[in-house]
Amino acid sequence: MTSLPANPGTKKLGLVIDLDICVGCHACAVNCKEWNTGGHSAPLTDENPYGADPLGVWFNRVHTFEAGDGADGRTVHFPRSCLHCEQPACVTVCPTGASYKRETDGIVLVNAETCIGCKLCSWACPYGAREYDHADGVMKKCTLCIDRIENQNLPEEDRVPACVSTCPASARHFGDLGDPDSAVSRLVEERDGYDLMPEMDMAPVNKYLPPRAPARENPAMQAPALAPETPETEAEDGFLGWVDRMLSR
Amino acid sequence: MHPAYSVIFFTTASSTGYGALIWLVILAGTGATTPTFAFGAVTFVIALGLITAGLLSSTFHLGHPERAWRALSQWRSSWLSREGVAAVVTYVPALVFAAGWLLLGTVEGIWLWVGILAAILSAATVACTGMIYASLRAIPRWSNPLVVPLYLGFSLSSGAILMVTLAAIFGMTPGIWAWIAAAATALTWAMKKAYWRHIDTAAPTATAESATGLGEIGKVRLLESPNSSANYIMREMGYGIARKHAARLRTISMVTGALVPIVALVLAGFLGGMPALAAVVLALLGTAIGVLVERWLFFAEAQHSAMLYYGASDV
């Protein structure tokens, strides 16, 4: 059913991505590919992977932008994946019911058994989050790692999306954005988290935390240099003392 | 947007077929034509043939054509599904109307009402096609109130020219019907001009700044793409056409699709016999080229907001 859930639950699982912290290492994108090519939507086909013009399905891609100029300019690494919108046009345009939004937690998924591969959902998504698998003939997208977050076989600390578990800088956070007291909701509140392209009216669940303002008065980056130390030489006796005296003349 | 040939063929062929069907019902309803078997047989085969060929073509670009029947299920939310349902349902009254014409030689009373139903459903199918595009917020140039009237306009004008041509082949003098086709063509291309003016001058809906949320820092530009070669999104949504090429193609489509057919149809209205036939055939050829170029441009000129993440500054 591609109509949105009539009675959506209060739970809204999603990601919070901290653009102040992200270092653009692409580890989240690589671990996403690694996990999901064996997960719910497996495989994430690569065509011509070792050729001059490879083409492959990725659920998470890291873009790098420059914003502003001169001293005020910033380089911002920008991971981008499905935002699991509350008003997802990709779901309502689906003619077959393959695209759906889960009532229990708001995760947007594709049923690969009923997808006809018309690609209209990828046209409807303003964020370019859906990627078509030419080999399978179906549309694929971020599942928020439903096969990790609900996986009883994993230790509890690993029941987070692959991108979150792998981020070496802790720039990615996973949780319930429908609960105002959750850690992710508090983070969004404290850091003025925002929606991407709000003018598209998709009401994305995932939020982005803006880069912090740079410190205007740059604190010194290192301790002051020590004055060069000239050790006091003590006169030595004996043969070595004689050599020292002879050479110091 | 990538101009897929299967979708261009579908939207032009099927819409011309539906338009021809609508005009066939109008010709029959007004008594402009008598339901002769030969004219009816050829016209129904061509109109329904164009519709069917277009619908089949639209399934060729599917990843799983064998599952196409599933597309009839989500008419509550999806314009694509509504289009599919309307297309399938239209066959029923269209074939019943054809049966009345071809087997019983009648297009009156209940048979005409069935025909009118087929005409209404044909227009509804074309309107659904337009709504598929007009409802996509992610492609701001399509998301405007001219798109649905344009799809209906092209369906009715190219259908009218096809119908007038077929009637002329069967010895009918085009007369006022050529002028009606000319008026429909002129109206449609006037709307197309307005559409082009709109997409050239409309303020951007989204920008690289709103797509990244980094506008407070300053102007946003892509420094590094996430991938070294083009990905699916860039191939499907990132089709770009140089402005000067677009301008030239717009002129070609206006000359072949509007100027030539309108002049030829106005002349055909005064003529009879072979000269009239030659004029309407010329109008049909011109409109075929003009509409195909116009439809190619409709896709090629449309910018998708996802490209804001791949270097576009606004859409």
PDB file of N, CA, C and O in Angstrom, chain B residues 209-255:
ATOM      1  N   GLU B 209      22.249  25.979  -1.561  1.00  0.00           N
ATOM      2  CA  GLU B 209      22.262  26.422  -0.167  1.00  0.00           C
ATOM      3  C   GLU B 209      21.151  25.731   0.629  1.00  0.00           C
ATOM      4  O   GLU B 209      21.376  25.253   1.743  1.00  0.00           O
ATOM      5  N   SER B 210      19.944  25.659   0.039  1.00  0.00           N
ATOM      6  CA  SER B 210      18.853  25.017   0.786  1.00  0.00           C
ATOM      7  C   SER B 210      19.037  23.498   0.814  1.00  0.00           C
ATOM      8  O   SER B 210      18.622  22.835   1.760  1.00  0.00           O
ATOM      9  N   ALA B 211      19.674  22.942  -0.225  1.00  0.00           N
ATOM     10  CA  ALA B 211      19.872  21.485  -0.267  1.00  0.00           C
ATOM     11  C   ALA B 211      20.869  21.027   0.788  1.00  0.00           C
ATOM     12  O   ALA B 211      20.777  19.915   1.300  1.00  0.00           O
ATOM     13  N   THR B 212      21.841  21.897   1.122  1.00  0.00           N
ATOM     14  CA  THR B 212      22.849  21.506   2.107  1.00  0.00           C
ATOM     15  C   THR B 212      22.610  22.170   3.457  1.00  0.00           C
ATOM     16  O   THR B 212      23.174  21.738   4.452  1.00  0.00           O
ATOM     17  N   GLY B 213      21.818  23.239   3.451  1.00  0.00           N
ATOM     18  CA  GLY B 213      21.603  23.973   4.694  1.00  0.00           C
ATOM     19  C   GLY B 213      22.800  24.806   5.101  1.00  0.00           C
ATOM     20  O   GLY B 213      22.877  25.261   6.240  1.00  0.00           O
ATOM     21  N   LEU B 214      23.747  25.012   4.181  1.00  0.00           N
ATOM     22  CA  LEU B 214      24.979  25.722   4.523  1.00  0.00           C
ATOM     23  C   LEU B 214      24.965  27.177   4.065  1.00  0.00           C
ATOM     24  O   LEU B 214      25.990  27.851   4.075  1.00  0.00           O
ATOM     25  N   GLY B 215      23.781  27.663   3.648  1.00  0.00           N
ATOM     26  CA  GLY B 215      23.687  29.007   3.096  1.00  0.00           C
ATOM     27  C   GLY B 215      24.111  30.101   4.044  1.00  0.00           C
ATOM     28  O   GLY B 215      24.531  31.176   3.614  1.00  0.00           O
ATOM     29  N   GLU B 216      24.005  29.843   5.349  1.00  0.00           N
ATOM     30  CA  GLU B 216      24.386  30.889   6.309  1.00  0.00           C
ATOM     31  C   GLU B 216      25.876  31.173   6.273  1.00  0.00           C
ATOM     32  O   GLU B 216      26.312  32.261   6.640  1.00  0.00           O
ATOM     33  N   ILE B 217      26.651  30.179   5.846  1.00  0.00           N
ATOM     34  CA  ILE B 217      28.099  30.388   5.758  1.00  0.00           C
ATOM     35  C   ILE B 217      28.430  31.216   4.524  1.00  0.00           C
ATOM     36  O   ILE B 217      29.298  32.081   4.548  1.00  0.00           O
ATOM     37  N   GLY B 218      27.710  30.964   3.447  1.00  0.00           N
ATOM     38  CA  GLY B 218      27.939  31.710   2.210  1.00  0.00           C
ATOM     39  C   GLY B 218      27.484  30.885   1.018  1.00  0.00           C
ATOM     40  O   GLY B 218      26.767  29.900   1.173  1.00  0.00           O
ATOM     41  N   LYS B 219      27.905  31.305  -0.148  1.00  0.00           N
ATOM     42  CA  LYS B 219      27.558  30.616  -1.389  1.00  0.00           C
ATOM     43  C   LYS B 219      28.130  29.192  -1.351  1.00  0.00           C
ATOM     44  O   LYS B 219      29.287  29.001  -0.971  1.00  0.00           O
ATOM     45  N   VAL B 220      27.298  28.197  -1.737  1.00  0.00           N
ATOM     46  CA  VAL B 220      27.720  26.799  -1.641  1.00  0.00           C
ATOM     47  C   VAL B 220      28.074  26.256  -3.018  1.00  0.00           C
ATOM     48  O   VAL B 220      27.347  26.488  -3.986  1.00  0.00           O
ATOM     49  N   ARG B 221      29.228  25.596  -3.114  1.00  0.00           N
ATOM     50  CA  ARG B 221      29.581  24.961  -4.383  1.00  0.00           C
ATOM     51  C   ARG B 221      30.210  23.596  -4.109  1.00  0.00           C
ATOM     52  O   ARG B 221      30.850  23.397  -3.063  1.00  0.00           O
ATOM     53  N   LEU B 222      30.020  22.678  -5.053  1.00  0.00           N
ATOM     54  CA  LEU B 222      30.552  21.324  -4.867  1.00  0.00           C
ATOM     55  C   LEU B 222      32.058  21.351  -5.024  1.00  0.00           C
ATOM     56  O   LEU B 222      32.580  21.891  -6.004  1.00  0.00           O
ATOM     57  N   LEU B 223      32.774  20.792  -4.032  1.00  0.00           N
ATOM     58  CA  LEU B 223      34.225  20.715  -4.132  1.00  0.00           C
ATOM     59  C   LEU B 223      34.627  19.342  -4.666  1.00  0.00           C
ATOM     60  O   LEU B 223      35.485  19.232  -5.526  1.00  0.00           O
ATOM     61  N   GLU B 224      33.955  18.300  -4.143  1.00  0.00           N
ATOM     62  CA  GLU B 224      34.326  16.949  -4.531  1.00  0.00           C
ATOM     63  C   GLU B 224      33.074  16.090  -4.613  1.00  0.00           C
ATOM     64  O   GLU B 224      32.291  16.025  -3.678  1.00  0.00           O
ATOM     65  N   SER B 225      32.914  15.435  -5.762  1.00  0.00           N
ATOM     66  CA  SER B 225      31.784  14.534  -5.963  1.00  0.00           C
ATOM     67  C   SER B 225      32.032  13.255  -5.156  1.00  0.00           C
ATOM     68  O   SER B 225      33.178  12.879  -4.943  1.00  0.00           O
ATOM     69  N   PRO B 226      30.963  12.589  -4.705  1.00  0.00           N
ATOM     70  CA  PRO B 226      31.177  11.377  -3.910  1.00  0.00           C
ATOM     71  C   PRO B 226      31.761  10.227  -4.722  1.00  0.00           C
ATOM     72  O   PRO B 226      32.269   9.272  -4.151  1.00  0.00           O
ATOM     73  N   ASN B 227      31.634  10.306  -6.047  1.00  0.00           N
ATOM     74  CA  ASN B 227      32.075   9.191  -6.871  1.00  0.00           C
ATOM     75  C   ASN B 227      32.878   9.702  -8.055  1.00  0.00           C
ATOM     76  O   ASN B 227      32.658  10.813  -8.535  1.00  0.00           O
ATOM     77  N   SER B 228      33.802   8.870  -8.527  1.00  0.00           N
ATOM     78  CA  SER B 228      34.708   9.319  -9.587  1.00  0.00           C
ATOM     79  C   SER B 228      34.071   9.232 -10.964  1.00  0.00           C
ATOM     80  O   SER B 228      34.470   9.934 -11.880  1.00  0.00           O
ATOM     81  N   SER B 229      33.068   8.356 -11.145  1.00  0.00           N
ATOM     82  CA  SER B 229      32.366   8.304 -12.433  1.00  0.00           C
ATOM     83  C   SER B 229      30.877   8.505 -12.169  1.00  0.00           C
ATOM     84  O   SER B 229      30.442   8.472 -11.029  1.00  0.00           O
ATOM     85  N   ALA B 230      30.101   8.730 -13.229  1.00  0.00           N
ATOM     86  CA  ALA B 230      28.689   9.060 -13.064  1.00  0.00           C
ATOM     87  C   ALA B 230      27.935   7.919 -12.398  1.00  0.00           C
ATOM     88  O   ALA B 230      28.157   6.752 -12.715  1.00  0.00           O
ATOM     89  N   ASN B 231      27.035   8.236 -11.468  1.00  0.00           N
ATOM     90  CA  ASN B 231      26.200   7.200 -10.857  1.00  0.00           C
ATOM     91  C   ASN B 231      24.789   7.250 -11.467  1.00  0.00           C
ATOM     92  O   ASN B 231      24.519   8.047 -12.365  1.00  0.00           O
ATOM     93  N   TYR B 232      23.916   6.372 -10.959  1.00  0.00           N
ATOM     94  CA  TYR B 232      22.551   6.289 -11.518  1.00  0.00           C
ATOM     95  C   TYR B 232      21.844   7.644 -11.493  1.00  0.00           C
ATOM     96  O   TYR B 232      21.220   8.055 -12.481  1.00  0.00           O
ATOM     97  N   ILE B 233      21.945   8.339 -10.346  1.00  0.00           N
ATOM     98  CA  ILE B 233      21.241   9.616 -10.197  1.00  0.00           C
ATOM     99  C   ILE B 233      21.738  10.611 -11.251  1.00  0.00           C
ATOM    100  O   ILE B 233      20.947  11.301 -11.910  1.00  0.00           O
ATOM    101  N   MET B 234      23.063  10.661 -11.431  1.00  0.00           N
ATOM    102  CA  MET B 234      23.618  11.629 -12.389  1.00  0.00           C
ATOM    103  C   MET B 234      23.204  11.280 -13.820  1.00  0.00           C
ATOM    104  O   MET B 234      22.945  12.167 -14.634  1.00  0.00           O
ATOM    105  N   ARG B 235      23.142   9.984 -14.137  1.00  0.00           N
ATOM    106  CA  ARG B 235      22.749   9.591 -15.497  1.00  0.00           C
ATOM    107  C   ARG B 235      21.267   9.838 -15.750  1.00  0.00           C
ATOM    108  O   ARG B 235      20.872  10.272 -16.831  1.00  0.00           O
ATOM    109  N   GLU B 236      20.433   9.541 -14.729  1.00  0.00           N
ATOM    110  CA  GLU B 236      18.978   9.637 -14.914  1.00  0.00           C
ATOM    111  C   GLU B 236      18.489  11.088 -14.792  1.00  0.00           C
ATOM    112  O   GLU B 236      17.655  11.526 -15.567  1.00  0.00           O
ATOM    113  N   MET B 237      19.021  11.809 -13.791  1.00  0.00           N
ATOM    114  CA  MET B 237      18.493  13.157 -13.505  1.00  0.00           C
ATOM    115  C   MET B 237      19.386  14.255 -14.069  1.00  0.00           C
ATOM    116  O   MET B 237      18.974  15.395 -14.142  1.00  0.00           O
ATOM    117  N   GLY B 238      20.622  13.899 -14.404  1.00  0.00           N
ATOM    118  CA  GLY B 238      21.592  14.948 -14.711  1.00  0.00           C
ATOM    119  C   GLY B 238      21.720  15.257 -16.178  1.00  0.00           C
ATOM    120  O   GLY B 238      22.688  15.885 -16.587  1.00  0.00           O
ATOM    121  N   TYR B 239      20.731  14.830 -16.980  1.00  0.00           N
ATOM    122  CA  TYR B 239      20.838  15.106 -18.406  1.00  0.00           C
ATOM    123  C   TYR B 239      20.770  16.600 -18.635  1.00  0.00           C
ATOM    124  O   TYR B 239      19.820  17.265 -18.229  1.00  0.00           O
ATOM    125  N   GLY B 240      21.774  17.147 -19.266  1.00  0.00           N
ATOM    126  CA  GLY B 240      21.783  18.587 -19.490  1.00  0.00           C
ATOM    127  C   GLY B 240      21.831  18.898 -20.974  1.00  0.00           C
ATOM    128  O   GLY B 240      22.332  18.115 -21.764  1.00  0.00           O
ATOM    129  N   ILE B 241      21.262  20.015 -21.345  1.00  0.00           N
ATOM    130  CA  ILE B 241      21.312  20.444 -22.740  1.00  0.00           C
ATOM    131  C   ILE B 241      21.726  21.898 -22.768  1.00  0.00           C
ATOM    132  O   ILE B 241      21.225  22.707 -21.991  1.00  0.00           O
ATOM    133  N   ALA B 242      22.678  22.205 -23.643  1.00  0.00           N
ATOM    134  CA  ALA B 242      23.168  23.579 -23.750  1.00  0.00           C
ATOM    135  C   ALA B 242      22.022  24.499 -24.159  1.00  0.00           C
ATOM    136  O   ALA B 242      21.156  24.127 -24.940  1.00  0.00           O
ATOM    137  N   ARG B 243      22.050  25.710 -23.592  1.00  0.00           N
ATOM    138  CA  ARG B 243      20.954  26.647 -23.824  1.00  0.00           C
ATOM    139  C   ARG B 243      20.765  26.966 -25.306  1.00  0.00           C
ATOM    140  O   ARG B 243      19.649  27.055 -25.800  1.00  0.00           O
ATOM    141  N   LYS B 244      21.894  27.104 -26.030  1.00  0.00           N
ATOM    142  CA  LYS B 244      21.750  27.481 -27.444  1.00  0.00           C
ATOM    143  C   LYS B 244      21.157  26.315 -28.256  1.00  0.00           C
ATOM    144  O   LYS B 244      20.407  26.534 -29.197  1.00  0.00           O
ATOM    145  N   HIS B 245      21.480  25.061 -27.865  1.00  0.00           N
ATOM    146  CA  HIS B 245      20.871  23.923 -28.549  1.00  0.00           C
ATOM    147  C   HIS B 245      19.375  23.868 -28.252  1.00  0.00           C
ATOM    148  O   HIS B 245      18.569  23.600 -29.132  1.00  0.00           O
ATOM    149  N   ALA B 246      19.027  24.119 -27.001  1.00  0.00           N
ATOM    150  CA  ALA B 246      17.618  24.113 -26.623  1.00  0.00           C
ATOM    151  C   ALA B 246      16.861  25.170 -27.430  1.00  0.00           C
ATOM    152  O   ALA B 246      15.765  24.904 -27.939  1.00  0.00           O
ATOM    153  N   ALA B 247      17.447  26.344 -27.572  1.00  0.00           N
ATOM    154  CA  ALA B 247      16.779  27.424 -28.307  1.00  0.00           C
ATOM    155  C   ALA B 247      16.554  26.997 -29.765  1.00  0.00           C
ATOM    156  O   ALA B 247      15.481  27.227 -30.333  1.00  0.00           O
ATOM    157  N   ARG B 248      17.578  26.364 -30.352  1.00  0.00           N
ATOM    158  CA  ARG B 248      17.440  25.936 -31.754  1.00  0.00           C
ATOM    159  C   ARG B 248      16.355  24.854 -31.878  1.00  0.00           C
ATOM    160  O   ARG B 248      15.534  24.901 -32.786  1.00  0.00           O
ATOM    161  N   LEU B 249      16.362  23.892 -30.927  1.00  0.00           N
ATOM    162  CA  LEU B 249      15.370  22.823 -30.993  1.00  0.00           C
ATOM    163  C   LEU B 249      13.955  23.353 -30.759  1.00  0.00           C
ATOM    164  O   LEU B 249      12.996  22.874 -31.366  1.00  0.00           O
ATOM    165  N   ARG B 250      13.833  24.368 -29.892  1.00  0.00           N
ATOM    166  CA  ARG B 250      12.507  24.983 -29.701  1.00  0.00           C
ATOM    167  C   ARG B 250      12.022  25.580 -31.024  1.00  0.00           C
ATOM    168  O   ARG B 250      10.854  25.423 -31.391  1.00  0.00           O
ATOM    169  N   THR B 251      12.919  26.254 -31.730  1.00  0.00           N
ATOM    170  CA  THR B 251      12.526  26.851 -33.015  1.00  0.00           C
ATOM    171  C   THR B 251      12.119  25.759 -34.000  1.00  0.00           C
ATOM    172  O   THR B 251      11.091  25.876 -34.680  1.00  0.00           O
ATOM    173  N   ILE B 252      12.929  24.681 -34.064  1.00  0.00           N
ATOM    174  CA  ILE B 252      12.593  23.585 -34.988  1.00  0.00           C
ATOM    175  C   ILE B 252      11.216  23.013 -34.657  1.00  0.00           C
ATOM    176  O   ILE B 252      10.389  22.794 -35.546  1.00  0.00           O
ATOM    177  N   SER B 253      10.952  22.805 -33.357  1.00  0.00           N
ATOM    178  CA  SER B 253       9.661  22.215 -33.003  1.00  0.00           C
ATOM    179  C   SER B 253       8.510  23.174 -33.282  1.00  0.00           C
ATOM    180  O   SER B 253       7.439  22.751 -33.734  1.00  0.00           O
ATOM    181  N   MET B 254       8.739  24.486 -33.078  1.00  0.00           N
ATOM    182  CA  MET B 254       7.672  25.455 -33.373  1.00  0.00           C
ATOM    183  C   MET B 254       7.376  25.521 -34.867  1.00  0.00           C
ATOM    184  O   MET B 254       6.217  25.566 -35.286  1.00  0.00           O
ATOM    185  N   VAL B 255       8.438  25.502 -35.684  1.00  0.00           N
ATOM    186  CA  VAL B 255       8.232  25.612 -37.134  1.00  0.00           C
ATOM    187  C   VAL B 255       7.537  24.361 -37.678  1.00  0.00           C
ATOM    188  O   VAL B 255       6.536  24.442 -38.385  1.00  0.00           O
TER     189      VAL B 255
END
